[in-house]
Tab-separated table of C-alpha atoms and ligand atoms in Angstrom:
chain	number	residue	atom	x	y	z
A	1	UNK	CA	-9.012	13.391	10.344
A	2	UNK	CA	-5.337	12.714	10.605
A	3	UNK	CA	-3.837	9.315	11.313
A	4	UNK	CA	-0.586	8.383	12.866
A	5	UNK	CA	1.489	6.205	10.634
A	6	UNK	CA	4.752	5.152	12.558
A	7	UNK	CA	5.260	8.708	13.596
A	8	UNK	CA	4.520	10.393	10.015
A	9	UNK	CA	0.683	12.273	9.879
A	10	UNK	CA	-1.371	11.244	7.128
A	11	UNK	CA	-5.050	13.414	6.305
A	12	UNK	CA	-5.991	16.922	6.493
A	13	UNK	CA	-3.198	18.475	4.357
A	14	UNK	CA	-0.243	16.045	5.892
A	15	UNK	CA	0.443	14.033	2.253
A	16	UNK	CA	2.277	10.391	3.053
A	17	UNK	CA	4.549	8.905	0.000
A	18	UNK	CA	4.840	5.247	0.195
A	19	UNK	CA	7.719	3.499	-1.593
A	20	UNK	CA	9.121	0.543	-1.773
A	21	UNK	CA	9.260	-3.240	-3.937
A	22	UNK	CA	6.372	-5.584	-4.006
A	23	UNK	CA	7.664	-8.263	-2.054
A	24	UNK	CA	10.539	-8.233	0.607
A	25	UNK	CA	13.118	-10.715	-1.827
A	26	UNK	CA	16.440	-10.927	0.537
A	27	UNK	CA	17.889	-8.592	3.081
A	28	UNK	CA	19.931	-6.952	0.817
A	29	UNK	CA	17.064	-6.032	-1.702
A	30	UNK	CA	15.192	-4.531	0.806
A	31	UNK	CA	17.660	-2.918	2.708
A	32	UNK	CA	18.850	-1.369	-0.552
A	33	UNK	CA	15.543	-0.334	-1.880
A	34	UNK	CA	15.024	1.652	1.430
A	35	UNK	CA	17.948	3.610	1.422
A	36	UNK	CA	17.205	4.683	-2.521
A	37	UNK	CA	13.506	5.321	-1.363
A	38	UNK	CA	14.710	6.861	1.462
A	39	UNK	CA	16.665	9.242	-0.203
A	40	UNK	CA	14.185	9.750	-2.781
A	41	UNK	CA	11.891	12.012	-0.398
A	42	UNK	CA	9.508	8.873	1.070
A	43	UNK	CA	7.899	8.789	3.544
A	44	UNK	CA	7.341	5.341	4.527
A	45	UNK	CA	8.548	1.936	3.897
A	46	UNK	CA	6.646	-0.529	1.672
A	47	UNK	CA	7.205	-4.465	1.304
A	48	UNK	CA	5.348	-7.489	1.400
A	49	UNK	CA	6.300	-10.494	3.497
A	50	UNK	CA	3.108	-12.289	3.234
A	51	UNK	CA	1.701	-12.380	0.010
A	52	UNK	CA	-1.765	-13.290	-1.836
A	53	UNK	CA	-0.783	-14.560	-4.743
A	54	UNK	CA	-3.521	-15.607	-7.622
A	55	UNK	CA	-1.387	-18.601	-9.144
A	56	UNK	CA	-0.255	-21.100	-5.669
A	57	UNK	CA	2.727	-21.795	-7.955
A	58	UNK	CA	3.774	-18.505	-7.973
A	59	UNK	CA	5.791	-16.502	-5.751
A	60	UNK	CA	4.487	-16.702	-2.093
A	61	UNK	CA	6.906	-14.440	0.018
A	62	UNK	CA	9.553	-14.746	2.437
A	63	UNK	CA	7.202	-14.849	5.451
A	64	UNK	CA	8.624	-14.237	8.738
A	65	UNK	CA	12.382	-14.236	7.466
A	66	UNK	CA	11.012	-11.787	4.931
A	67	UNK	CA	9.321	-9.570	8.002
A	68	UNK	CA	12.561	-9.444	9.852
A	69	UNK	CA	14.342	-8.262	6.820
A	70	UNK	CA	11.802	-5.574	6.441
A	71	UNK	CA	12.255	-4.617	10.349
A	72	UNK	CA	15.842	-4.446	9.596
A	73	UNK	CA	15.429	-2.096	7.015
A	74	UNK	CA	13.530	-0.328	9.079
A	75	UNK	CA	15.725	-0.211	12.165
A	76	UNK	CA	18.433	1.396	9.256
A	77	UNK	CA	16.789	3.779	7.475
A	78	UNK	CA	14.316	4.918	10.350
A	79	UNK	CA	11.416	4.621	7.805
A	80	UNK	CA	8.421	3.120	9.214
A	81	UNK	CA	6.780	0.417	7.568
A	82	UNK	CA	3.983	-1.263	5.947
A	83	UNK	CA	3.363	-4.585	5.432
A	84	UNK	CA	0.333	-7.237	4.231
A	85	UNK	CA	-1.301	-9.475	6.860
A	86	UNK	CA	-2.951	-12.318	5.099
A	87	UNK	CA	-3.795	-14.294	8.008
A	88	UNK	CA	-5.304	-12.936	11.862
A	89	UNK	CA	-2.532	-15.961	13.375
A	90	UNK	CA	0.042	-13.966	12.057
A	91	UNK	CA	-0.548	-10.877	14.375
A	92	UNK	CA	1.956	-11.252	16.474
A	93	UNK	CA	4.895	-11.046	14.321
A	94	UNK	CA	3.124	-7.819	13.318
A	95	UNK	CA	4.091	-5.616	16.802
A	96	UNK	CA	7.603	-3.554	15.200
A	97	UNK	CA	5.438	-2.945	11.806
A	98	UNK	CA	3.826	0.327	11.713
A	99	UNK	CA	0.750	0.355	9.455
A	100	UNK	CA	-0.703	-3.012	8.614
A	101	UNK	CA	-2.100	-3.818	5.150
A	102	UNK	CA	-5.030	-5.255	4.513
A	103	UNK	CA	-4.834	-6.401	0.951
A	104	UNK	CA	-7.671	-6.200	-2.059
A	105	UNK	CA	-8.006	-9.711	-1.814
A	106	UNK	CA	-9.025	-9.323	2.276
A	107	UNK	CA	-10.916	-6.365	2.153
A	108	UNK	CA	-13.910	-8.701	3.121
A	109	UNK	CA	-12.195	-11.039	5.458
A	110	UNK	CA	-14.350	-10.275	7.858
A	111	UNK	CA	-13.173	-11.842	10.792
A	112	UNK	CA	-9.283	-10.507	9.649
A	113	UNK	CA	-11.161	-6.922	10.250
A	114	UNK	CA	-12.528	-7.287	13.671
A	115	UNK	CA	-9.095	-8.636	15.159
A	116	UNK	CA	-7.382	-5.909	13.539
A	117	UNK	CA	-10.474	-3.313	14.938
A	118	UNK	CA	-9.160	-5.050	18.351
A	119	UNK	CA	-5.513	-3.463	18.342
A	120	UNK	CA	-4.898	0.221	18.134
A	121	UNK	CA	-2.463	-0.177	14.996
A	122	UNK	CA	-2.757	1.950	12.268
A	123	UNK	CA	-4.760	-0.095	9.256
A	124	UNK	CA	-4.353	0.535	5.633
A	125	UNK	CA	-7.338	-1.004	3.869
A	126	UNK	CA	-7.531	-1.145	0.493
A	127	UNK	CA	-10.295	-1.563	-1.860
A	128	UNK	CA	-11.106	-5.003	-3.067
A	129	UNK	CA	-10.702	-5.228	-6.540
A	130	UNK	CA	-14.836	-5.652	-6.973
A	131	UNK	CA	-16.171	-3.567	-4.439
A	132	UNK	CA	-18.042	-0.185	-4.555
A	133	UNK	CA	-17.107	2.795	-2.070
A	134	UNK	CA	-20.002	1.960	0.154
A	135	UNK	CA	-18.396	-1.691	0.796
A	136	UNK	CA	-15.114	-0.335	1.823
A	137	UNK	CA	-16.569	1.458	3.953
A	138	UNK	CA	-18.657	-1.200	5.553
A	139	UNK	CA	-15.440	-3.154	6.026
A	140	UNK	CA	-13.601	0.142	7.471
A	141	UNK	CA	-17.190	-0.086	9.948
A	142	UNK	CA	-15.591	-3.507	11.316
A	143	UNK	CA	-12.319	-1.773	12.047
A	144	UNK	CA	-14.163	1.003	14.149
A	145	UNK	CA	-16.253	-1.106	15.354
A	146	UNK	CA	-13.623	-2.504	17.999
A	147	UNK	CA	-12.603	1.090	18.504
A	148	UNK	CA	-9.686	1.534	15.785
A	149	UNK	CA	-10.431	4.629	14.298
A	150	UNK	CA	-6.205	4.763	12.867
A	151	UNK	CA	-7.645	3.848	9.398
A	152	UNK	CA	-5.757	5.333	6.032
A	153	UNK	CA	-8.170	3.772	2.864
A	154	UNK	CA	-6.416	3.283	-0.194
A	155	UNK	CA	-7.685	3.433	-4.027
A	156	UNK	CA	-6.026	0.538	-6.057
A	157	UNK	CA	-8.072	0.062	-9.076
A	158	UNK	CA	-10.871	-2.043	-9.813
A	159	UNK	CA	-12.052	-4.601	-12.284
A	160	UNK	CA	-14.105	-3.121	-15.225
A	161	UNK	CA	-13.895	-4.206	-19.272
A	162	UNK	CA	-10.776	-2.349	-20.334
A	163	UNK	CA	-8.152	-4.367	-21.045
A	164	UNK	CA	-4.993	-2.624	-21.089
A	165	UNK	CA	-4.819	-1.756	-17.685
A	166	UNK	CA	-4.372	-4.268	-14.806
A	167	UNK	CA	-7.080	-2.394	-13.079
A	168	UNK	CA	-8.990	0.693	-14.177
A	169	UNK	CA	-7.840	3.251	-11.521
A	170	UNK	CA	-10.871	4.845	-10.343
A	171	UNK	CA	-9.348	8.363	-9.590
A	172	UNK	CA	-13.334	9.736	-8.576
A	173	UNK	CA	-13.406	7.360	-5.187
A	174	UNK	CA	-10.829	10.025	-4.038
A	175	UNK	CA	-13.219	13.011	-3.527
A	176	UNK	CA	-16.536	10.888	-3.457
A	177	UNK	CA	-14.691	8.887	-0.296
A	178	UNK	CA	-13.966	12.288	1.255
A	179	UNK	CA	-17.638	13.224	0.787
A	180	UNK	CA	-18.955	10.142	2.891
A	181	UNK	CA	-16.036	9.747	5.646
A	182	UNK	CA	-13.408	11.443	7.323
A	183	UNK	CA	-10.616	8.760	7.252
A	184	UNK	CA	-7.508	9.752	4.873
A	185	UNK	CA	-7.499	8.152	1.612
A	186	UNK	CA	-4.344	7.274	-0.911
A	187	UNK	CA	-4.077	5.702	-4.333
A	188	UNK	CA	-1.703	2.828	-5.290
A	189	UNK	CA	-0.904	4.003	-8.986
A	190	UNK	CA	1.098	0.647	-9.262
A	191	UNK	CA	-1.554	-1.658	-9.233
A	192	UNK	CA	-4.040	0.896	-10.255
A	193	UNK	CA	-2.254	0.580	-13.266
A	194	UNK	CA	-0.262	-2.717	-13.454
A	195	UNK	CA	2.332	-0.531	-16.015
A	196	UNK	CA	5.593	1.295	-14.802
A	197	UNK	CA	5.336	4.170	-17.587
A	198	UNK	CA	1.832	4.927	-15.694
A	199	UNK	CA	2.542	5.796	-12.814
A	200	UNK	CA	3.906	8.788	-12.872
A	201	UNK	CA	0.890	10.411	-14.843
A	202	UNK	CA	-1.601	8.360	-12.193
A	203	UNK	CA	0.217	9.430	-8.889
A	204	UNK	CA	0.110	13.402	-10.342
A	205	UNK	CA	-3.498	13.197	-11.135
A	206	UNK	CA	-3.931	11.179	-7.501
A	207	UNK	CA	-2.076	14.327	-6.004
A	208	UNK	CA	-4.552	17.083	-7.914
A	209	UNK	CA	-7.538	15.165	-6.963
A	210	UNK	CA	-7.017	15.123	-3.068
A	211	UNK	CA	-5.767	12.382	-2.054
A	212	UNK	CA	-3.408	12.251	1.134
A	213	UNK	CA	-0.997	10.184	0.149
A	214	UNK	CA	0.805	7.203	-2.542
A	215	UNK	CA	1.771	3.803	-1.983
A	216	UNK	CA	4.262	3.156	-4.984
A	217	UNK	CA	6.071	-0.171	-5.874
A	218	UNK	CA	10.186	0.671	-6.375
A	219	UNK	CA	12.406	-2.139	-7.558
A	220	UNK	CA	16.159	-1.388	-8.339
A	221	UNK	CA	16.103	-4.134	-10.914
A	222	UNK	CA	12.232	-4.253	-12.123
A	223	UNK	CA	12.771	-6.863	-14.966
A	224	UNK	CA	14.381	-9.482	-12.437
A	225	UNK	CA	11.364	-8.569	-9.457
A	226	UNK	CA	9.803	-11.869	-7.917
A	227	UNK	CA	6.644	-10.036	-8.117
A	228	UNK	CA	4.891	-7.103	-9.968
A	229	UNK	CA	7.658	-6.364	-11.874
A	230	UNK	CA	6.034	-4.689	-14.778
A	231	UNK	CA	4.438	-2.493	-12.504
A	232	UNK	CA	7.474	-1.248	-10.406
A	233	UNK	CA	9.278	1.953	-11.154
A	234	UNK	CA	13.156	2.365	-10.418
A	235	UNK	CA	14.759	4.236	-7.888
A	236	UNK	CA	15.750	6.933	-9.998
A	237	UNK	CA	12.213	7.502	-11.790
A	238	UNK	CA	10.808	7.480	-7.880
A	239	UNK	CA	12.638	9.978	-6.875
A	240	UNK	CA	11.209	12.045	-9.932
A	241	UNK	CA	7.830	11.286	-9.102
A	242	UNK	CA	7.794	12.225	-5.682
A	243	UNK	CA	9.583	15.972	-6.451
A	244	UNK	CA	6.732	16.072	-8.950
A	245	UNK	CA	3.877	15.048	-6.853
A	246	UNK	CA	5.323	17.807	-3.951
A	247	UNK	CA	4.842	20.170	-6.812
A	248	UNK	CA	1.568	19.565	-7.810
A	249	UNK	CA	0.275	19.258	-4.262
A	250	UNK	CA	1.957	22.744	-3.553
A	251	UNK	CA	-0.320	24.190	-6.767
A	252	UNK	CA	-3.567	22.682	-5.208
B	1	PEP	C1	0.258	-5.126	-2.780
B	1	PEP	O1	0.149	-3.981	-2.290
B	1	PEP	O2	1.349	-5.648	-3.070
B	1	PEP	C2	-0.980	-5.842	-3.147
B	1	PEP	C3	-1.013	-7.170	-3.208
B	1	PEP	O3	-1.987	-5.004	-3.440
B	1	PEP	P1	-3.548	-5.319	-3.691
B	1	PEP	O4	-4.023	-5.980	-2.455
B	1	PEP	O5	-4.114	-3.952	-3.916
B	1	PEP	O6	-3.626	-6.195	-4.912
B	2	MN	MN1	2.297	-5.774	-5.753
């Protein structure tokens, strides 16, 4: 199945790249980070306005000034975006925004899922961070359910023992999720890692294994990021990824 995502085809052979910070910070961060992504071969614009943060004394997001920032950047750069909803109230600031995230942290907000199943918007729903295949799929059921079949799933790690990971990135969900459905999946290296000097090695294998596409957090100045910091790769190393990734995917 292919989806539309703002314009770009994502599924059957049509691989998306994803790229962008964690969190929308100011206009000129993201506006900056999108032409650098841009340039860098992505596909799509990443950024998070609205953001589920464990600690409430943490970082929250810029919110709505953060989402018109975002839709600046887009207007700009002409890269489509995608952005977290955290709350079904919020939905109509979401109209300009291309794919809508639903977070790990959501992936069972039930009620979140059947407004979004109500819209035709293109969903990207990713995994919650202790749930099996067969639950994401259940929750991807209450998106179709309302007739929204423009679902792209995303692999983003999972909680297991190990340690030195943020998440253990389960690289196998790729081709057993294409056994049991039809939807498009991608992996989120980034948080499927929590480590910048994993990524590249994560978003190869991710490429190899089948997936049809990467969502990857960029920062221009990672140590000084309001969010996921640790995680995010430069501009510069991006751009290396992604002519590696086109590589491998031509070899497979
Ligand atoms: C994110 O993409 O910034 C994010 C919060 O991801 P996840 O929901 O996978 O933790
Ligand atoms: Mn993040």
């Amino acid at each position: 199945m292919i989806v539309n995502a703002g314009g770009v085809k994502c599924g059957q052979g049509n691989f998306i790249i994803i790229g962008g910070p964690c969190s929308v910070e100011s206009e000129t961060q993201i506006a900056d980070i999108a032409e650098k992504v841009k340039a860098g071969g992505a596909d799509m614009l990443r950024g998070g306005a609205f953001k589920p943060r464990t600690s409430p004394y943490d970082f929250q997001g810029k919110k709505e000034e953060g989402m018109e920032w975002l839709l600046e950047a887009k207007k700009k750069t002409g890269l489509p975006v995608v952005t977290e909803i955290t709350g079904v109230e919020h939905l109509p600031l979401y109209d300009d925004v291309d794919v809508i995230q639903v977070g790990a942290r959501n992936m069972q907000n039930f009620e979140l899922l059947t407004e979004l199943g109500n819209t035709r918007k293109t969903i990207l729903l990713k995994r919650g961070m202790a749930n099996t295949l067969r639950e994401l799929l259940s929750s991807a059921e209450y998106i179709l359910a309302g007739g929204n079949d423009n679902i792209i799933l995303c692999e983003r790690g999972i909680r297991t023992f190990e340690t030195e990971t943020r998440n253990t990135l389960d690289l196998a969900a790729v081709p057993v999720l294409k056994h049991m459905t039809e939807l498009p999946v991608i992996v989120d290296p980034s948080h499927g890692t929590g480590h910048s000097y994993l990524v590249e090695p994560m978003a190869l294998a991710a490429a190899a294994c089948g997936a049809d596409g990467l969502m990857i957090e960029v920062h221009s100045d990672p140590a000084r990021a309001l969010s996921d910091g640790q995680q995010a790769v430069t501009p510069d190393k991006f751009t290396e990824i992604v002519a590696k990734v086109r590589r491998v995917r031509a070899a497979v």
